[in-house]
Coordinates of C-alpha atoms in Angstrom, one line a residue:
X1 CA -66.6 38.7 -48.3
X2 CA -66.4 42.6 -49.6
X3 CA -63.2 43.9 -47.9
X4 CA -65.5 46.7 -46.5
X5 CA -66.9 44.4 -44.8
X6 CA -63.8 43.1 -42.7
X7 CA -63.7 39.1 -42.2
X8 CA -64.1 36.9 -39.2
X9 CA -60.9 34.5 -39.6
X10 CA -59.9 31.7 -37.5
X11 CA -57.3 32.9 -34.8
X12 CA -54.0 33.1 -35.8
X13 CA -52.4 29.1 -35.3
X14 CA -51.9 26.1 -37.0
X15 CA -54.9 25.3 -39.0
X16 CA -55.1 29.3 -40.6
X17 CA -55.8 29.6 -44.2
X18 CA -55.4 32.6 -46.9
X19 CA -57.1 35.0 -48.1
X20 CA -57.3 38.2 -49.8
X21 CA -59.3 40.6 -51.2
X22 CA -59.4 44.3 -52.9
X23 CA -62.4 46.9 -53.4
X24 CA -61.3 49.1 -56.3
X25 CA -63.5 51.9 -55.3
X26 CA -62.5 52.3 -52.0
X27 CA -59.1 51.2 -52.5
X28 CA -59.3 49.1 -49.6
X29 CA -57.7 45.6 -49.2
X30 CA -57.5 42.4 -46.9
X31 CA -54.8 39.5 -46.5
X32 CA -54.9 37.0 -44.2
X33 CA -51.8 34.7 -43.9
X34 CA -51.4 31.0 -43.0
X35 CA -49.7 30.4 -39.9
X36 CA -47.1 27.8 -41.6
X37 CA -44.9 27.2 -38.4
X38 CA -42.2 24.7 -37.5
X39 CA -41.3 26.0 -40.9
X40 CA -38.3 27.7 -40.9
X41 CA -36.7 30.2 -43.7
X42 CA -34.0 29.4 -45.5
X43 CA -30.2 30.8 -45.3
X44 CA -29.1 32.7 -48.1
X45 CA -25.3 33.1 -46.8
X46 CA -25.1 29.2 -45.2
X47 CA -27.2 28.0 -48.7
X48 CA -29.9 25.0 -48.5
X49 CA -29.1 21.1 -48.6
X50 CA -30.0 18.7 -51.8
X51 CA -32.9 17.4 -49.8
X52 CA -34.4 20.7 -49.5
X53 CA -33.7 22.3 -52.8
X54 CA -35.6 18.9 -54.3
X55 CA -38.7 20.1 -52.3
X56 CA -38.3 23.3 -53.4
X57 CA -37.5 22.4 -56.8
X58 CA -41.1 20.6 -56.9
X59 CA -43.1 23.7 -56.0
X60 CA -41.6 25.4 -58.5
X61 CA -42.2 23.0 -61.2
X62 CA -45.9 22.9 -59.7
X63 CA -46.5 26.3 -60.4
X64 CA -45.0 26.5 -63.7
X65 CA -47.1 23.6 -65.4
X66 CA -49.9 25.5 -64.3
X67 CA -48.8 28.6 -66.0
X68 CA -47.2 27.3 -69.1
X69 CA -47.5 29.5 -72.0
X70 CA -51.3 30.2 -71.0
X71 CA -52.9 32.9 -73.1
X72 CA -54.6 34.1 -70.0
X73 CA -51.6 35.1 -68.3
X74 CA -50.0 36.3 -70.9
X75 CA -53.5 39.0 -71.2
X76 CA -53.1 39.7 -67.2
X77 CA -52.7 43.8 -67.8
X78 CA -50.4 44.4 -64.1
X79 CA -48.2 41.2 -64.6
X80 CA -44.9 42.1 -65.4
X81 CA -43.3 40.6 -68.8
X82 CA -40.2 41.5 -70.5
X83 CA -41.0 43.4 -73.4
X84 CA -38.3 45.0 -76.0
X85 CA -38.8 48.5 -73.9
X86 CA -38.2 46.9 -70.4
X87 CA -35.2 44.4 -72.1
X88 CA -33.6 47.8 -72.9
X89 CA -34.4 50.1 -69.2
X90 CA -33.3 46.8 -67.2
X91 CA -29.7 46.5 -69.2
X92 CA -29.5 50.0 -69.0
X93 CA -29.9 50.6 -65.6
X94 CA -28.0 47.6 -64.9
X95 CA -24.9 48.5 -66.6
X96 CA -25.1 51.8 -65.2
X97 CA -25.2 50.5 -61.1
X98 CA -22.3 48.5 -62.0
X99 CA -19.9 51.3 -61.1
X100 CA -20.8 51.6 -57.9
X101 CA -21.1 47.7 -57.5
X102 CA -17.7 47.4 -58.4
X103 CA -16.6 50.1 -56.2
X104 CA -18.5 48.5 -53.6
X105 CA -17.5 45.0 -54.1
X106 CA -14.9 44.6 -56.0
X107 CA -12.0 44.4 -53.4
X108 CA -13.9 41.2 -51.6
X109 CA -14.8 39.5 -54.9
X110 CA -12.2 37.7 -57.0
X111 CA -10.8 38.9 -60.1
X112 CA -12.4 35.5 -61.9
X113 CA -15.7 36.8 -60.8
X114 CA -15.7 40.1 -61.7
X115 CA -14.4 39.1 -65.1
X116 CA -17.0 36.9 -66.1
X117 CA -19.4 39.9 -64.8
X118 CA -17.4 42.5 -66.9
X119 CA -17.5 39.7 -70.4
X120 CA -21.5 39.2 -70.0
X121 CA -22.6 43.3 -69.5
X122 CA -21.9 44.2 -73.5
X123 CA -24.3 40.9 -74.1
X124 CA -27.0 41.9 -71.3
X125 CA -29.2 44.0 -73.6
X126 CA -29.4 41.0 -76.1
X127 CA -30.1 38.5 -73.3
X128 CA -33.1 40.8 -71.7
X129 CA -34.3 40.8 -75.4
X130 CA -33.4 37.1 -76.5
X131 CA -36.5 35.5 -74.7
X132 CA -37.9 33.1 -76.8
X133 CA -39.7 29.9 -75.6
X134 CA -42.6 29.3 -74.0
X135 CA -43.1 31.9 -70.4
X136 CA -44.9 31.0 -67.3
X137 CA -45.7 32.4 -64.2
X138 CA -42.3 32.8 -62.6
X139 CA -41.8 34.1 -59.3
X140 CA -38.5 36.6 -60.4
X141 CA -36.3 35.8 -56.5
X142 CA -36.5 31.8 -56.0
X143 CA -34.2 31.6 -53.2
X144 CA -33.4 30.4 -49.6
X145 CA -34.5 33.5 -48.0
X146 CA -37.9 33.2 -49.7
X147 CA -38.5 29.7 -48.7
X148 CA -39.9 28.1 -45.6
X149 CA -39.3 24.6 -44.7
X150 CA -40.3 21.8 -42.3
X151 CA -43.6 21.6 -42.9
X152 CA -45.5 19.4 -45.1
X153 CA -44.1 21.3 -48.4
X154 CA -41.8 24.2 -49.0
X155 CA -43.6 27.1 -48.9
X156 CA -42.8 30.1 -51.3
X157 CA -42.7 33.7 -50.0
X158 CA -42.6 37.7 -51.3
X159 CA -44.2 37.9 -55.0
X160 CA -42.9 41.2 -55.8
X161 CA -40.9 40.3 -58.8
X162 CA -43.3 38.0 -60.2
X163 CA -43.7 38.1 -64.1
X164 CA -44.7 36.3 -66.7
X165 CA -41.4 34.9 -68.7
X166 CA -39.2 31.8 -68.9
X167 CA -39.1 29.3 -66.2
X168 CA -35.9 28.2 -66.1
X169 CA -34.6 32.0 -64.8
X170 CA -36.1 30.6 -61.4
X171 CA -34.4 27.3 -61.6
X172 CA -31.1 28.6 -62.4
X173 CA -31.2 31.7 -60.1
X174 CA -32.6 29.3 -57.4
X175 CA -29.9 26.2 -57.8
X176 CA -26.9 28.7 -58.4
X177 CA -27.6 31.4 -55.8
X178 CA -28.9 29.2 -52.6
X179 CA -26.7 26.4 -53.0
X180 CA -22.6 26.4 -52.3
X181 CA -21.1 25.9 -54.6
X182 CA -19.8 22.4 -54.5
X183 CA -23.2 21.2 -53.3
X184 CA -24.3 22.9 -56.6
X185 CA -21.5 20.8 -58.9
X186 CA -22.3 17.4 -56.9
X187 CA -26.6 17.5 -57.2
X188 CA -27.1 20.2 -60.3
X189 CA -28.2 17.4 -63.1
X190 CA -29.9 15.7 -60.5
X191 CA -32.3 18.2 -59.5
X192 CA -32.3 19.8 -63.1
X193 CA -33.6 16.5 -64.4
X194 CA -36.6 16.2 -61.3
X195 CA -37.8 19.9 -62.0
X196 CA -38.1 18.4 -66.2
X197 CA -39.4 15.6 -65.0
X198 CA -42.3 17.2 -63.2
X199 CA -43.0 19.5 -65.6
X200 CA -43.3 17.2 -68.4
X201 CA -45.3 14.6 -65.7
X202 CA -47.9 17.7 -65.9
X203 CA -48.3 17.6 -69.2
X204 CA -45.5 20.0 -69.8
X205 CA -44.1 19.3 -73.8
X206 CA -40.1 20.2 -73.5
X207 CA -37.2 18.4 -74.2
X208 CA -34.5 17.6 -72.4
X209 CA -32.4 19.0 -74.2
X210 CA -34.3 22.7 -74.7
X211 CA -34.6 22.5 -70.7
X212 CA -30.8 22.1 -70.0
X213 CA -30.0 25.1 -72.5
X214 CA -32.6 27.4 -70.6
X215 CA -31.3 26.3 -67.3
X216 CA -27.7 27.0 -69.1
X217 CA -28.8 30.4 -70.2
X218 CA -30.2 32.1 -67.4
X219 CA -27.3 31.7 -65.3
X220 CA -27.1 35.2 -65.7
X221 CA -30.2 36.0 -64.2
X222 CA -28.2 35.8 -60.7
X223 CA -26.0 38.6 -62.1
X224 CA -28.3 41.1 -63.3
X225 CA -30.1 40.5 -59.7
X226 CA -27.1 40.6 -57.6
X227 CA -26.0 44.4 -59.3
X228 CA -29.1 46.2 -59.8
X229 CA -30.6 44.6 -56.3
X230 CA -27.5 45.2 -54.5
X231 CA -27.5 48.9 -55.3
X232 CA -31.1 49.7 -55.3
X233 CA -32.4 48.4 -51.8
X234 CA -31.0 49.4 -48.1
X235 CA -27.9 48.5 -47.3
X236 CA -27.0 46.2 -44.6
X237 CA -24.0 44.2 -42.8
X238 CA -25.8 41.3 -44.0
X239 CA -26.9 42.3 -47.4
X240 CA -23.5 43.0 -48.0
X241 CA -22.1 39.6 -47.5
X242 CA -25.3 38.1 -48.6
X243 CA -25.0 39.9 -52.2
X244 CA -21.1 39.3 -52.2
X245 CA -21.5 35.4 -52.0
X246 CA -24.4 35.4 -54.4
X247 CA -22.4 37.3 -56.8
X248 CA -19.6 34.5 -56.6
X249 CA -21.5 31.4 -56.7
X250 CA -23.5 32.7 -59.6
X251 CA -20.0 33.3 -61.4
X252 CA -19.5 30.0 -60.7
X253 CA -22.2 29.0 -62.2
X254 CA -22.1 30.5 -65.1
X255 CA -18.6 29.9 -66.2
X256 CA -19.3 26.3 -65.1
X257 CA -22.0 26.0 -67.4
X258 CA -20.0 28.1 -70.4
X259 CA -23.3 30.0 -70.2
X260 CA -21.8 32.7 -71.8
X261 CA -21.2 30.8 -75.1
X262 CA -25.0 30.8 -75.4
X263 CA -26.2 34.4 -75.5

């Protein structure tokens, strides 16, 4: 249906589908959302259980076979990708927010943490840049608070950040921002090895090996999110804790992973 047009959907319930539509010459648009209850979002500050980061682990490996380093997306003209221009604005403006992050933060944040933030900035313009490997469709802010679940899969919520780039920045920035941290240490290889396994189960060619170094790698995509998020968007009682423990457990994560050692 033209979105002129307007649409006759079912009433809102279980049972309601998608849709969506655009008219470029009247600038005119129309979404319809499924109704997707008992689901229930995540919590970023509380952090999901194994059981539920393996379903959402499994969306995300569903939608990055589909994507994998297809020609077609890499054409799309308004999808995001991390060119040498962008690579140089994001560290930039990153290492420029830090400031005021640390100012911010850096009383409720341990020295550990800010360390390892303060060792990885000098190397964030060369880690933006160092992209090579096959991209996908990745969604750019895989985490708890994005994610519904309960019903019959996870569901995966606000595209804004999507872009077309390496995978394994939404496993790592999912597994070490939404999960505590010990949870993390006890069930990280597992669910590492079930998104490689559905990948390659796809048809997906990738090593083990070349998937555990990505995963490795972008544990730094949690850190450039945590600064340049924390200090562009509203702030909030909530945000605040919610971008002081993200900041720690993906400190964690990195150092746990030596991540640093690979950029």
């Amino acid at each position: 249906p033209h979105p002129r047009h307007g649409l006759n959907p079912r009433p809102s319930g279980r049972g309601a589908r998608q849709f969506s539509a655009y008219d470029p010459d009247e600038d005119e648009y129309t979404v319809l959302l499924e109704d997707l209850a008992p689901a229930l979002p995540g919590d970023q500050l509380a952090g999901v259980a194994s059981e539920d980061a393996a379903a959402a682990i499994d969306e995300m490996a569903a939608l990055h076979a589909a994507g994998w380093d297809d020609p077609g997306l890499a054409a799309l003209p308004w999808l995001n990708r991390h060119d040498a221009e962008s690579a140089a604005f994001t560290a930039a403006m990153v290492t420029g927010l830090y400031d005021g992050f640390k100012e911010r933060y850096g009383a409720d944040l341990h020295p550990d943490v800010l360390g390892l933030i303060e060792d990885f900035l000098p190397s964030l313009g060369a880690y933006l840049a160092g992209r090579e490997g096959p991209s996908t469709l990745f969604h750019g802010d895989f985490r708890a608070d994005n994610l519904l679940f309960g019903g019959p899969r996870a569901a995966v919520l606000d595209w804004q950040t999507c872009a077309y780039g390496p995978g394994a920045a939404d496993l790592a920035y999912f597994l070490g921002s939404s999960l505590p941290v010990e949870v993390r240490r006890d069930c990280e290889r597992t669910l590492v090895e079930r998104y490689h396994q559905a990948l390659t189960s796809r048809g997906v060619t990738l090593t083990w090996d070349d998937c555990w170094d990505a995963y490795r790698r972008h544990a730094f995509h949690g850190i450039v999110m945590s600064i340049g998020a924390s200090m562009l968007v509203e702030r909030t009682p909530r945000g605040d804790e919610m971008f002081r423990t993200m900041t720690t457990r993906h400190a964690h994560h990195a150092r746990d992973l030596a991540s640093l050692t690979l950029i």
